[in-house]
mmCIF file of C-alpha atoms in Angstrom:
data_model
loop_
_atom_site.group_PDB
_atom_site.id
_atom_site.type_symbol
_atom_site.label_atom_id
_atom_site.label_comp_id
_atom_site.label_asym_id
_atom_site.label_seq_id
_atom_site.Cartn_x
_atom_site.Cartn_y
_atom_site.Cartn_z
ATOM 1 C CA UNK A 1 -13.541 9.248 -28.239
ATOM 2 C CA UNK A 2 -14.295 5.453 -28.384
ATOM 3 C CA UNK A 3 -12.663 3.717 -25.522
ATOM 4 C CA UNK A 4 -9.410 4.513 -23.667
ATOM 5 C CA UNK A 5 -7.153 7.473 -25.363
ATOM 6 C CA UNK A 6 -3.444 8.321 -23.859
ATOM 7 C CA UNK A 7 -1.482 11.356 -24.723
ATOM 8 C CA UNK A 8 1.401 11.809 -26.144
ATOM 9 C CA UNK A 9 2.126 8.402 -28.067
ATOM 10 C CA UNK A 10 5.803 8.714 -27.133
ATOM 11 C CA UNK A 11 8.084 11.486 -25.659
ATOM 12 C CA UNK A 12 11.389 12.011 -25.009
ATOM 13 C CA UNK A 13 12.364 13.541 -21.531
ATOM 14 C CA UNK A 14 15.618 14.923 -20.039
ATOM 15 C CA UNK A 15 16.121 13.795 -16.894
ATOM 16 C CA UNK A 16 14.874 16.237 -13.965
ATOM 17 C CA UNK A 17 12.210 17.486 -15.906
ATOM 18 C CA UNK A 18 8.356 17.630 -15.143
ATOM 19 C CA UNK A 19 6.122 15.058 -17.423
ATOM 20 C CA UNK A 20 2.541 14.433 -17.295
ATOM 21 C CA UNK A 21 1.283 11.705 -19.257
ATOM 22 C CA UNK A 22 -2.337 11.826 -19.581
ATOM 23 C CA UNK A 23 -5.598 9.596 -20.021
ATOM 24 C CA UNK A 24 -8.770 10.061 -20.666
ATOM 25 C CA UNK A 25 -12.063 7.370 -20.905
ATOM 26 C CA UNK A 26 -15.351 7.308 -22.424
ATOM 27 C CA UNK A 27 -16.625 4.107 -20.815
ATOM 28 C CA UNK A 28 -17.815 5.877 -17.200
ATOM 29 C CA UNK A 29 -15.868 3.114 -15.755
ATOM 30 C CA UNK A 30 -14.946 3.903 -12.075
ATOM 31 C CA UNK A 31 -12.069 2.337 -11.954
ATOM 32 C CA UNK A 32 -8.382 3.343 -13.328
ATOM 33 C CA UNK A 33 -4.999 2.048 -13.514
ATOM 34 C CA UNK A 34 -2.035 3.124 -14.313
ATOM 35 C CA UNK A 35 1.011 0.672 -15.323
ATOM 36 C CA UNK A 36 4.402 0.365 -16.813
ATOM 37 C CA UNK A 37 5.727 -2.905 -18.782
ATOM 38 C CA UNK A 38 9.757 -3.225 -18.891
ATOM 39 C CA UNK A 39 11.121 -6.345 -21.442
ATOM 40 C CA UNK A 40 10.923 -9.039 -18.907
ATOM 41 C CA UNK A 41 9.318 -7.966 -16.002
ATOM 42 C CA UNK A 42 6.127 -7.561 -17.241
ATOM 43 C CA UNK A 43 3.178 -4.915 -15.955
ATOM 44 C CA UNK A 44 3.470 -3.213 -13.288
ATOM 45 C CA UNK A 45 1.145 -1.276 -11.168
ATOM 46 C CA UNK A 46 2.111 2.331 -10.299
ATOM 47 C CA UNK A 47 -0.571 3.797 -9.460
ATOM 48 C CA UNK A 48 -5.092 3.350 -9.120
ATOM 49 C CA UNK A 49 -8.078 5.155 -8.572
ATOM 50 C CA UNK A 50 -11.162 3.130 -7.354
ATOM 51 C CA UNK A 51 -12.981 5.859 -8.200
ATOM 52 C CA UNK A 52 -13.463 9.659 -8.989
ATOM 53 C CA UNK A 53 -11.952 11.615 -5.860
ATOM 54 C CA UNK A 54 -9.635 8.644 -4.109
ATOM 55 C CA UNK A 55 -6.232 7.288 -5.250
ATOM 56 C CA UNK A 56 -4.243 4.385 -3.993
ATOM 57 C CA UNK A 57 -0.460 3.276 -4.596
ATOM 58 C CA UNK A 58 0.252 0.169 -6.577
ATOM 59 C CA UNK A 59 3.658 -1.821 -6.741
ATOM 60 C CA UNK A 60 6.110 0.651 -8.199
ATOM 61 C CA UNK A 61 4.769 4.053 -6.985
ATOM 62 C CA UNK A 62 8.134 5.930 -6.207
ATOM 63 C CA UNK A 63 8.846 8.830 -8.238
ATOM 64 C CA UNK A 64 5.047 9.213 -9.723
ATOM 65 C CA UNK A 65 1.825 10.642 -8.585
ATOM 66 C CA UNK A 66 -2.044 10.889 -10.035
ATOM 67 C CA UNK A 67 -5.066 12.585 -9.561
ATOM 68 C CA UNK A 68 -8.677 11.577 -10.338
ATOM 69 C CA UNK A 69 -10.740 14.736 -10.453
ATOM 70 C CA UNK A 70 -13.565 13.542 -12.319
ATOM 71 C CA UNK A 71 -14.543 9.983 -13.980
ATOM 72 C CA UNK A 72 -13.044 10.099 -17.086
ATOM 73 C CA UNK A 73 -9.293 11.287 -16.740
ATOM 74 C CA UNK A 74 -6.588 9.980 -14.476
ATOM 75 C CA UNK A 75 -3.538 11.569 -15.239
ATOM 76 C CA UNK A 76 -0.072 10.622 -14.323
ATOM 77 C CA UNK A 77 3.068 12.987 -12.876
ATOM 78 C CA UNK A 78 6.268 12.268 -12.943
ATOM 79 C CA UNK A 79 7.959 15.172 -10.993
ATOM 80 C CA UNK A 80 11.374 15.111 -11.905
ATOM 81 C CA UNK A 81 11.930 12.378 -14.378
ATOM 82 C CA UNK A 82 14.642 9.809 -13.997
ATOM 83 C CA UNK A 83 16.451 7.622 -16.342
ATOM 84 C CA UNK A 84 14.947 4.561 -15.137
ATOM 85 C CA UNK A 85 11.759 5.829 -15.370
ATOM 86 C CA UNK A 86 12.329 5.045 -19.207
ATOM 87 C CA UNK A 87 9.317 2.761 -20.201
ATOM 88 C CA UNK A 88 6.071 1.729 -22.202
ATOM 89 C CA UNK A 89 3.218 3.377 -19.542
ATOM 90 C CA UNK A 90 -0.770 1.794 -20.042
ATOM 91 C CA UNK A 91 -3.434 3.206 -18.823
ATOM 92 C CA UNK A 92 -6.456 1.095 -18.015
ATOM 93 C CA UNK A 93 -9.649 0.816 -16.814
ATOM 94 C CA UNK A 94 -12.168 -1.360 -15.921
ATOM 95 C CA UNK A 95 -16.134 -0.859 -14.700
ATOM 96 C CA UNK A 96 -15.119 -1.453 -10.355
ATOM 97 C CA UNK A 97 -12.310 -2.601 -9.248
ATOM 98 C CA UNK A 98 -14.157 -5.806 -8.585
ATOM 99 C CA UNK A 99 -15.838 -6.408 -11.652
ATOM 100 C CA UNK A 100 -11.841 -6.308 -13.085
ATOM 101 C CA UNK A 101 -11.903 -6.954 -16.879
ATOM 102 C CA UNK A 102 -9.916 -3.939 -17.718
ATOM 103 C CA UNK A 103 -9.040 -2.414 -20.827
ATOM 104 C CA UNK A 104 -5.733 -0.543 -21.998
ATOM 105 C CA UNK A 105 -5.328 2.429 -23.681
ATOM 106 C CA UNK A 106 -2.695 2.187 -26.612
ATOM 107 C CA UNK A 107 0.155 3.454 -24.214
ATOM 108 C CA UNK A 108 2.849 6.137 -24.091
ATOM 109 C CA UNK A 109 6.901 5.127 -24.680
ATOM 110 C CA UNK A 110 8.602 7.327 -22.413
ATOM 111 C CA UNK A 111 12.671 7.923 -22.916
ATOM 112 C CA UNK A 112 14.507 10.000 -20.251
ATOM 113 C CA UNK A 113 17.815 11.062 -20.825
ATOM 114 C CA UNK B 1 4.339 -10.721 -2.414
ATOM 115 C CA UNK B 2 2.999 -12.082 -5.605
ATOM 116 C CA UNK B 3 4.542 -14.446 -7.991
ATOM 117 C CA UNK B 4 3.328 -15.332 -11.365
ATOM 118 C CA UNK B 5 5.498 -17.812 -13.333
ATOM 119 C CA UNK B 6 4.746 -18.526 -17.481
ATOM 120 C CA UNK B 7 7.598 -19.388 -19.560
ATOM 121 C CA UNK B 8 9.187 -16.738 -21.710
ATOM 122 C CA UNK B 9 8.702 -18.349 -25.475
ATOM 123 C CA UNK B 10 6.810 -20.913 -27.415
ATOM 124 C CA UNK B 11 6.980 -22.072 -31.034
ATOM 125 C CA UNK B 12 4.587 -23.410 -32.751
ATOM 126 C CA UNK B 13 3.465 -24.305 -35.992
ATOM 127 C CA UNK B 14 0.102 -23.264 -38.081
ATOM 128 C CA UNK B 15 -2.452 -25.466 -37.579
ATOM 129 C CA UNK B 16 -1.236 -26.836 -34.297
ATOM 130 C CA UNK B 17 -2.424 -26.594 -30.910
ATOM 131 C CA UNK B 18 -0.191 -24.553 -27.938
ATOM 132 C CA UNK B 19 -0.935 -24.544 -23.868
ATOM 133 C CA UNK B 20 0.710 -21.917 -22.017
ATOM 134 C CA UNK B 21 0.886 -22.896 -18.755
ATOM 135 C CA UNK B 22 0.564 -20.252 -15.350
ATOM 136 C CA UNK B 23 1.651 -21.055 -11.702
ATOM 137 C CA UNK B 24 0.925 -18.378 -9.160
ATOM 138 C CA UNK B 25 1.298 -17.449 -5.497
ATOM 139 C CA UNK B 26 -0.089 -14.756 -4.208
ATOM 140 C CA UNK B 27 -2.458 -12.958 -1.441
ATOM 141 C CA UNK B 28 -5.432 -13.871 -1.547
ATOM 142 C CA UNK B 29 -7.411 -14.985 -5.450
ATOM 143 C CA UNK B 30 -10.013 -13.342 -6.728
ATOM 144 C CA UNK B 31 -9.789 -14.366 -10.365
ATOM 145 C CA UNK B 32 -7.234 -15.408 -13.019
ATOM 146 C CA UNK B 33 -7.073 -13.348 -16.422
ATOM 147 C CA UNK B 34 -5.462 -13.714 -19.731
ATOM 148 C CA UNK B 35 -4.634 -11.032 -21.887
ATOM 149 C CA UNK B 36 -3.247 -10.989 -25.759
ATOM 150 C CA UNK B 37 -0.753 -8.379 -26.358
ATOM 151 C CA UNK B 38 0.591 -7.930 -30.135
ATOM 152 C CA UNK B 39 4.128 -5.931 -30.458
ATOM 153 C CA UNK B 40 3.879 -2.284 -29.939
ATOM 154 C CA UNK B 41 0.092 -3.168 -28.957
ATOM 155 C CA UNK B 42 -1.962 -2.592 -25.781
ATOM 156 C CA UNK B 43 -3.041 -5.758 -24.196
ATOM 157 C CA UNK B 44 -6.703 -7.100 -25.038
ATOM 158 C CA UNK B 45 -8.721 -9.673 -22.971
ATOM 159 C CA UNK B 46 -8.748 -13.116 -23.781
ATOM 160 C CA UNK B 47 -10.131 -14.966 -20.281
ATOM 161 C CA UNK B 48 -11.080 -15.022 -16.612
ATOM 162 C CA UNK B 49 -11.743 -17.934 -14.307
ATOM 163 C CA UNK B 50 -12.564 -17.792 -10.604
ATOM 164 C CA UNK B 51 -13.919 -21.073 -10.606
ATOM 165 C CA UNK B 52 -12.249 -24.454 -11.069
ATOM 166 C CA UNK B 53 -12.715 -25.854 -14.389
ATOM 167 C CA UNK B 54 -12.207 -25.198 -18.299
ATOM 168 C CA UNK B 55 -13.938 -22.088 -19.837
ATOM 169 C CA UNK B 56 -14.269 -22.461 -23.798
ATOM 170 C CA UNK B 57 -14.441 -19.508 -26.269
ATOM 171 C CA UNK B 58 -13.705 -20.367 -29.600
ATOM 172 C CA UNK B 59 -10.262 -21.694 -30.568
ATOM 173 C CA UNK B 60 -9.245 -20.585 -27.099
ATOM 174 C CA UNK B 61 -9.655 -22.069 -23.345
ATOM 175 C CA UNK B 62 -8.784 -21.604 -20.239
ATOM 176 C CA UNK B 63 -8.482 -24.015 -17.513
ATOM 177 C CA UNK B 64 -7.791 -23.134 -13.518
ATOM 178 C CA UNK B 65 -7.048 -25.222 -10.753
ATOM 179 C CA UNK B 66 -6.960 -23.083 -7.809
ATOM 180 C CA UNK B 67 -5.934 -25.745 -5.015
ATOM 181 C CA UNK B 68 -2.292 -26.128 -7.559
ATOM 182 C CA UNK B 69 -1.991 -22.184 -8.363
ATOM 183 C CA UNK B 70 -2.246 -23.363 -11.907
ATOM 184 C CA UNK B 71 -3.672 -22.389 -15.010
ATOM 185 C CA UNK B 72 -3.284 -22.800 -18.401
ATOM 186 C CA UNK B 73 -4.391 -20.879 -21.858
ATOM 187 C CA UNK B 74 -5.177 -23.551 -24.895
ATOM 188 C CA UNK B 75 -4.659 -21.870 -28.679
ATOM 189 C CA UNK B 76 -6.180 -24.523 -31.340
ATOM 190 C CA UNK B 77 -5.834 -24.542 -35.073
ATOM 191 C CA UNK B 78 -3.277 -21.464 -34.574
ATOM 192 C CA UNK B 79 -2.971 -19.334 -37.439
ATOM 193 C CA UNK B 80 -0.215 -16.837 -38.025
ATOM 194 C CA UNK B 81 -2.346 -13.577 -36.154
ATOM 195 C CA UNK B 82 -2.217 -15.429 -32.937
ATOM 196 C CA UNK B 83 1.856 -14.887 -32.974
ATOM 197 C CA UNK B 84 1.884 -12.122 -29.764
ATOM 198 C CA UNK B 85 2.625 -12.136 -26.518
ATOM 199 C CA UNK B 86 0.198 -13.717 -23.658
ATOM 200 C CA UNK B 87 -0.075 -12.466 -20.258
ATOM 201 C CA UNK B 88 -1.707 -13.994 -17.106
ATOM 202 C CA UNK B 89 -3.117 -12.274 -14.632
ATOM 203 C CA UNK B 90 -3.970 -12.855 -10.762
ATOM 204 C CA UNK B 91 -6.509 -10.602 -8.769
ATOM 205 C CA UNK B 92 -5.601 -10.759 -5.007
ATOM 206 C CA UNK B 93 -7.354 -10.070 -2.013
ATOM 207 C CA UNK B 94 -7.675 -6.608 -2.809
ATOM 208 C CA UNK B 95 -8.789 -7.034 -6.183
ATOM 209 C CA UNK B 96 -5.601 -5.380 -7.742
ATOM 210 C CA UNK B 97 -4.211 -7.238 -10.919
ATOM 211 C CA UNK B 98 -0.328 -8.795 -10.768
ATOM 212 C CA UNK B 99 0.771 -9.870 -14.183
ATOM 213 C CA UNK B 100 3.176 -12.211 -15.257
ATOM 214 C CA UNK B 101 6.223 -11.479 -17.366
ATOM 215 C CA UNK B 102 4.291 -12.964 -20.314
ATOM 216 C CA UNK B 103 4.552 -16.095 -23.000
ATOM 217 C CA UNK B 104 5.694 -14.855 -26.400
ATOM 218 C CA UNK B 105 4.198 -17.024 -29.273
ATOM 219 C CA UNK B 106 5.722 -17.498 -32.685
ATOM 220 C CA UNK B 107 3.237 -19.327 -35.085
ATOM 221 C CA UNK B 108 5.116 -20.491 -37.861
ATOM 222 C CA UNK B 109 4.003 -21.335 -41.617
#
């Protein structure tokens, strides 16, 4: 692994279901992010960890949650998927949350249905 | 809340020289970012300024103003890879990133 990886690439969901989308980094950065980009409204934040073991809610965190067991994955739940929960999701991460040049993984396009 | 303003498109031509501009409100500053994000691409960083002034890096520069909110990315002697879309960035108090909606630029032969 070189960098930032997210899993699947793209998925499509019927609504109601259970999703996990899931990321996973090589840099031992502490920090992670997790964000969704809609045409025109640009990123959003859903969801951070500052680091491993604490979690913190971001702009948009309805209907999503995370967990940060260790430093390298942060995944992201959606519990019961929505239609307008239909989006491009990036991970990212960066070395602190101060120190904040971050850097995306290649994302996940998410349909629901 | 946090608002970050950029207009939606720009056109230019090869060659040529582009300035997207940035105004932002928001809680607090801890550092202005611009990113470069191709279609169907993750974002990539381009820039960061916390202090007033112009920081140079090849054919691109970024300038802040923090008293005016503003900022602005320069592109010089475009070239037909640097069509994509550009995204500023504002840290707030707490360090947490809010991005514009993003500048898409078409470089045209």
């Amino acid at each position: 692994i070189a960098g930032i990886t997210q899993a699947p690439t793209s998925q499509i969901l019927a609504a109601g279901r259970r999703m996990t989308l899931r990321c996973t980094q090589d840099m031992r950065h502490n920090a992670m992010y997790w964000y969704r980009q809609d045409l025109g409204l640009g990123l959003r934040l859903i969801h951070y960890s500052n680091t491993a073991g604490t979690t913190g809610k971001g702009e948009v965190p309805d209907g999503y949650s995370v967990s940060r067991a260790n430093t390298d994955d942060f995944p992201l739940t959606l519990a019961s998927a929505v239609p307008s929960q239909t989006s491009v999701y990036f991970c990212a991460s960066s070395d602190s949350i101060e120190l904040n040049e971050q850097f995306f993984g290649p994302g996940t396009r998410l349909t629901v249905l | 809340g946090q608002n970050i303003d950029q207009p939606t498109e720009m056109t230019a031509t090869e060659g040529a020289i582009v300035q997207i501009n940035c105004t932002y409100q928001t809680s607090g500053f801890n550092g202005l970012f611009w990113y470069q994000q191709h279609a169907g691409e993750a974002p990539t960083f381009l820039s960061y300024n916390v202090l007033d002034g112009l920081e140079e890096k090849g054919r691109f520069s970024s300038f802040l103003s923090r008293s005016k909110g503003y900022s602005y990315l320069l592109l010089k002697e475009l070239q037909m890879k640097d069509s994509a879309s550009y995204l500023c960035a504002v840290a707030s108090n707490d360090y947490k990133l809010s991005f514009g909606a993003g500048t898409t630029v078409t470089v045209r032969a």
